[in-house]
PDB file of C-alpha atoms in Angstrom:
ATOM      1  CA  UNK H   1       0.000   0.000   0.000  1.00  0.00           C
ATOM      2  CA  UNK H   2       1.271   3.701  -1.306  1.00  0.00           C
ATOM      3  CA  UNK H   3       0.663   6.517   0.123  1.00  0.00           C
ATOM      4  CA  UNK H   4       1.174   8.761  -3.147  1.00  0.00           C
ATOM      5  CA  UNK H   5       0.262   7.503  -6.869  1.00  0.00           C
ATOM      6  CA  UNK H   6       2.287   8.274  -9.585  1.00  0.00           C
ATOM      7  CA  UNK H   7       1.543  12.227 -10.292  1.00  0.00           C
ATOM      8  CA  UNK H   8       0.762  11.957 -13.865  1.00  0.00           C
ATOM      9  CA  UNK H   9      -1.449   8.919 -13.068  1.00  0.00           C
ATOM     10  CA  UNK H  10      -3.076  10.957 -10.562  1.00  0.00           C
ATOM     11  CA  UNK H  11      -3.770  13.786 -12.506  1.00  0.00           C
ATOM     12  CA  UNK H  12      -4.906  11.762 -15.718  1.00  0.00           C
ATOM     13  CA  UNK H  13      -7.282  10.302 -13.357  1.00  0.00           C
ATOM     14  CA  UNK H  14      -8.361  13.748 -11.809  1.00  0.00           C
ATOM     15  CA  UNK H  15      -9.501  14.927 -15.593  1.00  0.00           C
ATOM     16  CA  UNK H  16     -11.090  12.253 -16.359  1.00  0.00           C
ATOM     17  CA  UNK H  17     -12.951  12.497 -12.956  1.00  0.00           C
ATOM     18  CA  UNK H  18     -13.832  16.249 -13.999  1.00  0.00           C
ATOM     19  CA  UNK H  19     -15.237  15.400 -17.156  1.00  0.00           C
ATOM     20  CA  UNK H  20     -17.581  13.176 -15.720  1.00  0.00           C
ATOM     21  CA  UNK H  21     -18.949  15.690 -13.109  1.00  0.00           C
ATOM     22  CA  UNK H  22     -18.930  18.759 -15.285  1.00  0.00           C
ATOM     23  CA  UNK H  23     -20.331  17.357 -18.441  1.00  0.00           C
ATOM     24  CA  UNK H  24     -23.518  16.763 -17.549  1.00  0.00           C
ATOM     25  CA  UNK H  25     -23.895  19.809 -15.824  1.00  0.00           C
ATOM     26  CA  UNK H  26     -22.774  22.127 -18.546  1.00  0.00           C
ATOM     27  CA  UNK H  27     -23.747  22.292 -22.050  1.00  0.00           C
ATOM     28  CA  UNK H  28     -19.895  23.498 -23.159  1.00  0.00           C
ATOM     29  CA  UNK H  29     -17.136  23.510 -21.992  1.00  0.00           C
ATOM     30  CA  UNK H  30     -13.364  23.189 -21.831  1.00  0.00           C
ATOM     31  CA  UNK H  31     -10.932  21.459 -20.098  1.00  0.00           C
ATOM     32  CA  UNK H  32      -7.494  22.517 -19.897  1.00  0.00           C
ATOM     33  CA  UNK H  33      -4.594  20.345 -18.705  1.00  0.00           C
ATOM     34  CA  UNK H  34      -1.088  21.275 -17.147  1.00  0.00           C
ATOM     35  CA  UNK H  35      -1.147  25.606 -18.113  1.00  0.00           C
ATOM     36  CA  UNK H  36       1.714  27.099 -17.435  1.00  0.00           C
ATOM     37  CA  UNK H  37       1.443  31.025 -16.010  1.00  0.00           C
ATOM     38  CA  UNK H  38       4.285  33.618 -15.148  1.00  0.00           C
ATOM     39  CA  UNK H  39       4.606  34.365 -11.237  1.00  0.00           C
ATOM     40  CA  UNK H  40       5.376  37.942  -9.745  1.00  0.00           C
ATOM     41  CA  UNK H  41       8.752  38.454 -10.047  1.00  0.00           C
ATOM     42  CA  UNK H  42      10.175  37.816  -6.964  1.00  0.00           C
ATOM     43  CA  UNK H  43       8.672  34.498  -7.068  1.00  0.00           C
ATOM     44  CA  UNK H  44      11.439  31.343  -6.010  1.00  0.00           C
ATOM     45  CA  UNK H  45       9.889  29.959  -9.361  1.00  0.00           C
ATOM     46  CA  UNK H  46       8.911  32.341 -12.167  1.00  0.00           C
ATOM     47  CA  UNK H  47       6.629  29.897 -13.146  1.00  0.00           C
ATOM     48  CA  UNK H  48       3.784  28.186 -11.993  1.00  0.00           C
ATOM     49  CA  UNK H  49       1.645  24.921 -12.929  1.00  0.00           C
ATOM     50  CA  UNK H  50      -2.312  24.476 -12.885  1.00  0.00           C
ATOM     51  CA  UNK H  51      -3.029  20.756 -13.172  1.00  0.00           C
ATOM     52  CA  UNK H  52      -6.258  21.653 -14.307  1.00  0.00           C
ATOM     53  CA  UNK H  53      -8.730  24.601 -15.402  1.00  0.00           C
ATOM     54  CA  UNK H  54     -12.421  24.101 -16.303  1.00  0.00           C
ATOM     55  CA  UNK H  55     -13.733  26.683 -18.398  1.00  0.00           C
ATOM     56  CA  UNK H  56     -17.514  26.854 -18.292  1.00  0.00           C
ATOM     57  CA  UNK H  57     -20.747  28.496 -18.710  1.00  0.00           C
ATOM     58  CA  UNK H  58     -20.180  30.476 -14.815  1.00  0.00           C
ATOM     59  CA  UNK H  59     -16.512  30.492 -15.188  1.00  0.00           C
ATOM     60  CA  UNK H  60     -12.966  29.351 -14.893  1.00  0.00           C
ATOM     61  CA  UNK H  61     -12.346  26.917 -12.295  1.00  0.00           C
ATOM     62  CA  UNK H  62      -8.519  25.417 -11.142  1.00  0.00           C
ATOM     63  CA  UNK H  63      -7.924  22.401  -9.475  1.00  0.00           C
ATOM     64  CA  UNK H  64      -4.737  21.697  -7.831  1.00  0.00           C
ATOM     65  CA  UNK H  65      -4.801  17.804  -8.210  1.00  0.00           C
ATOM     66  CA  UNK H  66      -3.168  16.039  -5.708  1.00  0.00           C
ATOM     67  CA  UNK H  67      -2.014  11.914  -5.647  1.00  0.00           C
ATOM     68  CA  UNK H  68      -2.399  11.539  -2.508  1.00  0.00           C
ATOM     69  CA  UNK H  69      -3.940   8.133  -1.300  1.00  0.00           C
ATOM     70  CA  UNK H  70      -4.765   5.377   1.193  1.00  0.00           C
ATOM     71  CA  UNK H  71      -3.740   8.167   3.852  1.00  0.00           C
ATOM     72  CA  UNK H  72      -5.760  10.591   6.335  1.00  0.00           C
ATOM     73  CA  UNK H  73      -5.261  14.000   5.541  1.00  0.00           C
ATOM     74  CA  UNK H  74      -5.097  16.739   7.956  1.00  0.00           C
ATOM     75  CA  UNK H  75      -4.287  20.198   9.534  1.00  0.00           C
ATOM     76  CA  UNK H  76      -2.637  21.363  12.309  1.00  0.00           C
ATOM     77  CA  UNK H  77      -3.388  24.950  13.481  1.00  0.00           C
ATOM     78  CA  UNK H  78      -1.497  27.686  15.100  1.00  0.00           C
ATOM     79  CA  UNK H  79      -2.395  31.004  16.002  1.00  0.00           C
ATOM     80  CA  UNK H  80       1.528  32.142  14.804  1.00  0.00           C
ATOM     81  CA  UNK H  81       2.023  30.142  12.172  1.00  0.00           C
ATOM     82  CA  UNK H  82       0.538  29.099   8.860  1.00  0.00           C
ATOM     83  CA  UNK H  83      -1.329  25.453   8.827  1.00  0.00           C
ATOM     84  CA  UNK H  84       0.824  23.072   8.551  1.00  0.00           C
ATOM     85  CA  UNK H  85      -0.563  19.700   6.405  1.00  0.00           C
ATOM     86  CA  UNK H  86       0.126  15.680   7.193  1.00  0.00           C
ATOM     87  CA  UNK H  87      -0.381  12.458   5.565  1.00  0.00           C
ATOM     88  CA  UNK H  88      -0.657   9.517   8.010  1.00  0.00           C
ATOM     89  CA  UNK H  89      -0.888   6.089   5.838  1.00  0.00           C
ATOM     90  CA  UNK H  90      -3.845   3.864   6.642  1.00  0.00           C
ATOM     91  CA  UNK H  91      -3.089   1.884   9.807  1.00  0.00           C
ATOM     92  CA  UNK H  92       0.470   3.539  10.362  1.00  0.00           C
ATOM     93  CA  UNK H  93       0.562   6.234  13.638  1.00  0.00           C
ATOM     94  CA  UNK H  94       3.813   8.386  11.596  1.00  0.00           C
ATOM     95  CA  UNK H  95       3.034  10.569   9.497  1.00  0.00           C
ATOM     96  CA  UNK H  96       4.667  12.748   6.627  1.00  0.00           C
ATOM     97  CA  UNK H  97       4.248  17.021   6.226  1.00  0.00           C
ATOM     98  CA  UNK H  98       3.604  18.217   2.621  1.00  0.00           C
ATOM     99  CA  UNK H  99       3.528  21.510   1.191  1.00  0.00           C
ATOM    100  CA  UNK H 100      -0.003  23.007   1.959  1.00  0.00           C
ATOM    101  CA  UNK H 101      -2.013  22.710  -1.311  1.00  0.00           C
ATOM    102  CA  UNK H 102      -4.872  25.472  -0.466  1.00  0.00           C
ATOM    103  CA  UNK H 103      -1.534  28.013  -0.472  1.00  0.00           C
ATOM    104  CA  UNK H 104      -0.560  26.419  -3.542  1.00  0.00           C
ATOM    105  CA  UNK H 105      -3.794  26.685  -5.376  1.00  0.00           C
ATOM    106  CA  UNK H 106      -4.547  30.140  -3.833  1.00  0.00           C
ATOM    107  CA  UNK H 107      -1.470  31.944  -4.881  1.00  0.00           C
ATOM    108  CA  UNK H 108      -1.910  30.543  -8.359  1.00  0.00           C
ATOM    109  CA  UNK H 109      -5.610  31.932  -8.489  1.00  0.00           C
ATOM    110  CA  UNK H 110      -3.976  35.126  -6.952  1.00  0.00           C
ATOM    111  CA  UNK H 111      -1.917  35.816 -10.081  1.00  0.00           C
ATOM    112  CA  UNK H 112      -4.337  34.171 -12.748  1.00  0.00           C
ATOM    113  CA  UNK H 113      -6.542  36.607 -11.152  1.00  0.00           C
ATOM    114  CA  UNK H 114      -4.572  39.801 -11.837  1.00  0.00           C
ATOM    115  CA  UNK H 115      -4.092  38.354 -15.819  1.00  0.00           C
ATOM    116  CA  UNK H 116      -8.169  38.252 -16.152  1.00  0.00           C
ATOM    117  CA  UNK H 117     -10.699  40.379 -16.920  1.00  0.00           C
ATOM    118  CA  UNK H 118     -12.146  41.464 -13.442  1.00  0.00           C
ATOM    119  CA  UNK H 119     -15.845  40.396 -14.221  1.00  0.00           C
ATOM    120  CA  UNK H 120     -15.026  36.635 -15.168  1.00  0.00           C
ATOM    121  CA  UNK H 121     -15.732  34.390 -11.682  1.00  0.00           C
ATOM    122  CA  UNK H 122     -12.178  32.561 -11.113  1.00  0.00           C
ATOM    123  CA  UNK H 123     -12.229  30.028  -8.181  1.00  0.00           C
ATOM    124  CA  UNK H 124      -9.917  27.171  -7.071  1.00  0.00           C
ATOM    125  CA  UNK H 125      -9.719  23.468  -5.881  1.00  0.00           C
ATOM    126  CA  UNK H 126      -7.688  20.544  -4.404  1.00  0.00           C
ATOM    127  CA  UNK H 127      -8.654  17.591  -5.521  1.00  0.00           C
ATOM    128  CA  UNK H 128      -7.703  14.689  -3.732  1.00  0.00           C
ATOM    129  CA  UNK H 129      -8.785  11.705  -6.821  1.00  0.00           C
ATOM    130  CA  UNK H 130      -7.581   8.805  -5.453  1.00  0.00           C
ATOM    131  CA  UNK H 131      -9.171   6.065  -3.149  1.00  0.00           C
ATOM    132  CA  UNK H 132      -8.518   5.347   0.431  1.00  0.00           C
ATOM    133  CA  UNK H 133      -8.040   9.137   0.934  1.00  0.00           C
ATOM    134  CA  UNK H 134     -10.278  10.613   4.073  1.00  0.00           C
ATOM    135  CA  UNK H 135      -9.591  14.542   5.051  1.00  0.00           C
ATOM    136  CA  UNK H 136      -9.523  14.688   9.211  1.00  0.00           C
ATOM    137  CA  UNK H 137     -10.706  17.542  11.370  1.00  0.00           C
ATOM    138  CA  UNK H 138     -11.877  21.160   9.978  1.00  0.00           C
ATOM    139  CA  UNK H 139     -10.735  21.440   5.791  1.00  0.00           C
ATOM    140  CA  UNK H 140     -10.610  24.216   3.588  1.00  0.00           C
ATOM    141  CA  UNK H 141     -14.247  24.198   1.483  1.00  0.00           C
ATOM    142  CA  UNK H 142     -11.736  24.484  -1.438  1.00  0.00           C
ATOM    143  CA  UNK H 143     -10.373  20.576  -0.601  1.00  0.00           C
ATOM    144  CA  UNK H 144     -12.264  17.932  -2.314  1.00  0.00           C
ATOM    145  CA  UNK H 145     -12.303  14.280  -2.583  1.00  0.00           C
ATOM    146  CA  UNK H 146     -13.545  12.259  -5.805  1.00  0.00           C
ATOM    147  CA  UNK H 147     -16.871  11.852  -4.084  1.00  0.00           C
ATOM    148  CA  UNK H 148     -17.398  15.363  -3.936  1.00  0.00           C
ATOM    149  CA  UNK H 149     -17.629  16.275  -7.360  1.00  0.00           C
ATOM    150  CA  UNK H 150     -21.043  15.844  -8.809  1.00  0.00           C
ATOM    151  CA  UNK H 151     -22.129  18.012  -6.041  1.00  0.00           C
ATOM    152  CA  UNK H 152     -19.199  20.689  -6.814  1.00  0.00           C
ATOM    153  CA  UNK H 153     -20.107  20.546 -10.620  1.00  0.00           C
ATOM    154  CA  UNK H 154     -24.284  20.890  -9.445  1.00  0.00           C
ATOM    155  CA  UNK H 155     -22.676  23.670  -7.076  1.00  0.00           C
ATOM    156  CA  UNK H 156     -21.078  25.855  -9.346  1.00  0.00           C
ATOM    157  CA  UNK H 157     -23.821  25.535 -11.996  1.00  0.00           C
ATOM    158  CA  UNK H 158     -26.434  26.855  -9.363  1.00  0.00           C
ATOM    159  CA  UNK H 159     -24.642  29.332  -7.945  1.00  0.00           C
ATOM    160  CA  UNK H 160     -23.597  30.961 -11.399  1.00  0.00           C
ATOM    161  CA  UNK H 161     -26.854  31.316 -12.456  1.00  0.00           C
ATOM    162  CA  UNK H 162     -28.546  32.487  -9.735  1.00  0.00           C
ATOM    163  CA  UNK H 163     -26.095  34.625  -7.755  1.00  0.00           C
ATOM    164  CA  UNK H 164     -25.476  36.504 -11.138  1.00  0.00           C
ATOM    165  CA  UNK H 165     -22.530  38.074  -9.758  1.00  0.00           C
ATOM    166  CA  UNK H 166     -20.568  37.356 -12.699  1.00  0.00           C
ATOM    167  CA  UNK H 167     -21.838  37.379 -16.432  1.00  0.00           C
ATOM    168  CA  UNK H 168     -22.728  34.077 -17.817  1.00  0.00           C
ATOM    169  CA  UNK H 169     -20.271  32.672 -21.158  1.00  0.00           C
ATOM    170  CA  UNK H 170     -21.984  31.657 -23.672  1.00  0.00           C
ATOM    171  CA  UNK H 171     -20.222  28.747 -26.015  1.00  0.00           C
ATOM    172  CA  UNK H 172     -18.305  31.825 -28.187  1.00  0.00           C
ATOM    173  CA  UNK H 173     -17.507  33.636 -24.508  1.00  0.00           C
ATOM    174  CA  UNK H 174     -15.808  30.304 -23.287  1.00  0.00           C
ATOM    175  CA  UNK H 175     -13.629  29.829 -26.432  1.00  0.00           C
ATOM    176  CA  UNK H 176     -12.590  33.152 -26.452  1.00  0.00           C
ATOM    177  CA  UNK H 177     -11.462  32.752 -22.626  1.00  0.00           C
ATOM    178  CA  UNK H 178     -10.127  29.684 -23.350  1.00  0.00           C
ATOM    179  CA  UNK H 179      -7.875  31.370 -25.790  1.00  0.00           C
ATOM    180  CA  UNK H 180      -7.014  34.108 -23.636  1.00  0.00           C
ATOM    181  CA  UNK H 181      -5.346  31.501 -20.969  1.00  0.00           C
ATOM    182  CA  UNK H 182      -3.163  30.041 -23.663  1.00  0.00           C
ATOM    183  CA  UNK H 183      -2.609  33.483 -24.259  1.00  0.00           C
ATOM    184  CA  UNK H 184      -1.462  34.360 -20.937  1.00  0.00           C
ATOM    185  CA  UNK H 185       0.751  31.028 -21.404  1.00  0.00           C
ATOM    186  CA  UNK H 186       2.746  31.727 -24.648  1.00  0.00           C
ATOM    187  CA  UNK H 187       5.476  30.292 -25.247  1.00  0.00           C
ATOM    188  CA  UNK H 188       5.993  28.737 -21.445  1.00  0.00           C
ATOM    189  CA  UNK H 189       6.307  24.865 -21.503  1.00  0.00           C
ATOM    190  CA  UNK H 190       6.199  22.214 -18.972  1.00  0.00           C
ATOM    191  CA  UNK H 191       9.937  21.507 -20.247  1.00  0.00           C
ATOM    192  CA  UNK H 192      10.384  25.307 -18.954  1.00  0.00           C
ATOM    193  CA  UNK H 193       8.659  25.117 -16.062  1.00  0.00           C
ATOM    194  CA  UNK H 194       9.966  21.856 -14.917  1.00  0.00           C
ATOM    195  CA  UNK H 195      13.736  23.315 -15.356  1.00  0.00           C
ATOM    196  CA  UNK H 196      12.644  26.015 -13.129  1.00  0.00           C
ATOM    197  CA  UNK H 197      11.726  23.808 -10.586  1.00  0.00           C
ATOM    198  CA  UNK H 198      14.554  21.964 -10.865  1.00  0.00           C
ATOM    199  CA  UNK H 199      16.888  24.909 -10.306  1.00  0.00           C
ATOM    200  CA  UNK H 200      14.669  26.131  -7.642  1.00  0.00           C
ATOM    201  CA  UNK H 201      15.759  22.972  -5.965  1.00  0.00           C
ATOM    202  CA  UNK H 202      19.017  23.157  -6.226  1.00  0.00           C
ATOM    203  CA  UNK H 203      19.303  25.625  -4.701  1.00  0.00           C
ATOM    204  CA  UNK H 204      17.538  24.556  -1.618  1.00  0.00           C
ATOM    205  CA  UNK H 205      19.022  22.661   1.111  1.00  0.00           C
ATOM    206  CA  UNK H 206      18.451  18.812   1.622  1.00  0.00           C
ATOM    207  CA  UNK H 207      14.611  18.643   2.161  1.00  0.00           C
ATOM    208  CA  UNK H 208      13.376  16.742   5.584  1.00  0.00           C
ATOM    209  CA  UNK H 209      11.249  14.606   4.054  1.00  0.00           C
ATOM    210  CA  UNK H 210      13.009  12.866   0.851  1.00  0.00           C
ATOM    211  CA  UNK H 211       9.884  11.267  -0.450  1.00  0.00           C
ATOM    212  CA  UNK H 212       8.059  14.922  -0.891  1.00  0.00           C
ATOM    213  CA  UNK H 213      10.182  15.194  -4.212  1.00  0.00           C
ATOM    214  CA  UNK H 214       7.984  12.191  -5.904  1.00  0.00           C
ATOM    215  CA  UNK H 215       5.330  13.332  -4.658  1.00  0.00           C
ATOM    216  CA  UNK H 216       5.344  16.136  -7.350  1.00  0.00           C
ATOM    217  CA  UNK H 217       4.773  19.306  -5.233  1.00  0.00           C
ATOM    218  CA  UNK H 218       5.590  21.890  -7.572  1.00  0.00           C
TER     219      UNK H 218
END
């Protein structure tokens, strides 16, 4: 038993788990995979990865997918610090500290925000798609599990057309936003990105926990 899939696996698996939900709910839409923004500068990486952005009737939506599985997930609070995030494998009593992956996805947003129009609704995720994952104590609304998604899909749908906050895109308005993230891409790669990441960690001392590398926390 693993406590982290294979990231690609994971996130091939997340997609197709999106398309299922988000399909029926929505008469177009698009699905992008792995798009590659510019950070601040300042940033430790000048680049950034979204897994995966839904681009629908109410929106654009970004999932952070994560391959976690056959672990409990959870938090631990401080009134000084930042949450700080754990795996414990099923039946084990150790467990391992990731990278927080409501920062991750949040900062992300934060930029992606500042690149879009002001009245498009942007919001974010963490999907967790694997089995034998359970989320412990108090989460983050934004962190979701497989079983969670035909309500998020229903969610989004219901709230979009009935807040009315935002405009609604009709099938030309979510090509044309569609084409506005690749846009805001370019020329960035996951060969670039990946590179940065790699010098980015290089630069860094030894990390504590040696197995965080494969679990793909970029």
């Amino acid at each position: 038993m693993t406590i982290v899939l294979q990231s690609t696996v994971a996130a091939s698996l997340g997609i197709q788990q999106l398309a299922n939900a988000f399909t029926p709910a929505f008469s177009h839409l698009r699905i992008l995979r792995n798009l590659i923004i510019p950070m601040p500068s300042g940033c430790a990486v000048p680049t950034a990865r979204i897994d995966a952005v839904i681009v629908c009737e109410t929106g654009v939506y970004l999932f952070e997918i994560k391959a976690w599985r056959n672990a409990f997930v959870y938090r631990k609070k401080s009134d000084e610090a930042p949450p700080r995030w754990f795996l414990r494998l099923n039946g084990c009593t150790r467990a391992r500290e990731v990278k927080d992956p409501a920062w991750q996805g949040g900062r992300k947003t934060t930029q992606l925000r500042s690149l879009l129009p002001d009245d498009l609704r942007l919001q974010y995720f963490v999907l967790l798609p694997c089995e034998g994952v359970e989320l412990e104590g108090v989460m983050p609304a934004a962190v979701i599990t497989q079983q969670d998604l035909p309500y998020i899909a229903r969610l989004v749908r219901n709230n979009g057309r009935t807040a009315r906050t935002y405009p609604l895109l009709d099938a030309h308005a979510v090509e044309r936003t569609v084409q506005r993230l690749l846009d805001i891409q370019g020329d960035l790669s996951m060969e670039t990105h990946l590179q940065n990441c790699r010098e980015r960690s290089e630069q860094q001392p030894p990390m504590r926990w040696p197995v965080m590398r494969a679990m793909g926390l970029q």
